[in-house]
Amino acid sequence: MRTTDDFRRAWHAIRTSRFAPALVIVVILGIAAALFVGSYTYSTANPKPERVPIAVVGDLPPPQSADVEARLARELGSSVDVRHLPTHAEGVEQLQNQQVFAVVDIDTTARTIDVELSSASGATVAQLLEQSMPRAAAGTGYRVSVRDVNPLQPRDPHGLTIFYMMLAAVIIGFVGAIQLGVHANKLRPWERIGFTALYSLLGGFTICAMIDWIIGALTLPVFEVWLILALTMFTCGMIFTMFSAMFGRWAILPTWAVMVLLGNPSSGGSVAWPLLPRVIATIGGWLPPGASVNALHTAVYFRGHQHVWPFLVLTTWSAVSVAVYLFERRVRGHKTPNAPTSDIGAA
């Protein structure tokens, strides 16, 4: 019969074995694989709108209005956030600011309902509204017309190119930081920050060149998109660098969690935010991938309506990462001024 001491000796033998690090990695990779597929599946495999904001200009008779709204909610399979506005111009402004997904203009004299959609705000949501509005208004005696005022560009019919651009910037951003840690570990802290900025500027430019000039998938406002991608890459590179200074060789784990497991599925790049679970959509706006998609999307499809928030998110992550990295390096330098740095976690 095995005793407690036997188990302790066996555990000690496993822990001190040369196989122990490999076994830890095997377990971590198994868990990471499950979390990876789970995060994407939960967020995007079966998207359903929870709340769709629309602007309404004009009024149907109250009982009829309530009936149409209830029918529309049933057709969409979600609640409808109706925002009554006094003028059509205010509705269009909210549509261009991506605050609503449709402007419904009701003319009781002409007995018409004109619906303006924005596929660029979310192709799936726009398609649902296009199909649902005529059915919801059936029997009211009003003629319904639907128009897409912000269609997707012809060579990006599903609106996914921006998501792929963000994905490239995020992954190359932190992979570049890993490579600097491995192959350029003699760089001083500000030199490493400088080279992170340098590969970010080059990477952002080459992504723009590939998408616009070589493939022609999107027509871009190149300078604005270039700077957004460069800021995204720099932010992700510095996040890994910060975690590297804090956790050493295990820095890839928190980086992967923030950027890939949480950030990418919640970004709104592959599925518009009304179709994401509410908690996921909320988290996404605070993380670099979601901020990058938001800024890129507005730059490409809603020019002149750029928001401050995504840039605030990216710059805050960058500033905090740089500050923590420099602080950790200074503390480490005081403790072990001649310590070598040679592994992936080298800061």
Short mmCIF file of N, CA and C in Angstrom, two decimals, residues 67 185 260 327:
data_model
loop_
_atom_site.label_atom_id
_atom_site.label_comp_id
_atom_site.label_asym_id
_atom_site.label_seq_id
_atom_site.Cartn_x
_atom_site.Cartn_y
_atom_site.Cartn_z
N ASP A 67 -47.61 47.49 -32.82
CA ASP A 67 -47.77 46.21 -33.51
C ASP A 67 -46.61 45.97 -34.49
N ASN A 185 18.32 40.39 -28.11
CA ASN A 185 18.15 40.61 -26.68
C ASN A 185 19.20 41.52 -26.05
N VAL A 260 -5.88 37.06 -28.46
CA VAL A 260 -6.50 36.04 -29.31
C VAL A 260 -7.76 35.46 -28.68
N PHE A 327 9.67 50.26 -16.12
CA PHE A 327 9.77 50.10 -14.67
C PHE A 327 10.36 48.75 -14.31
#
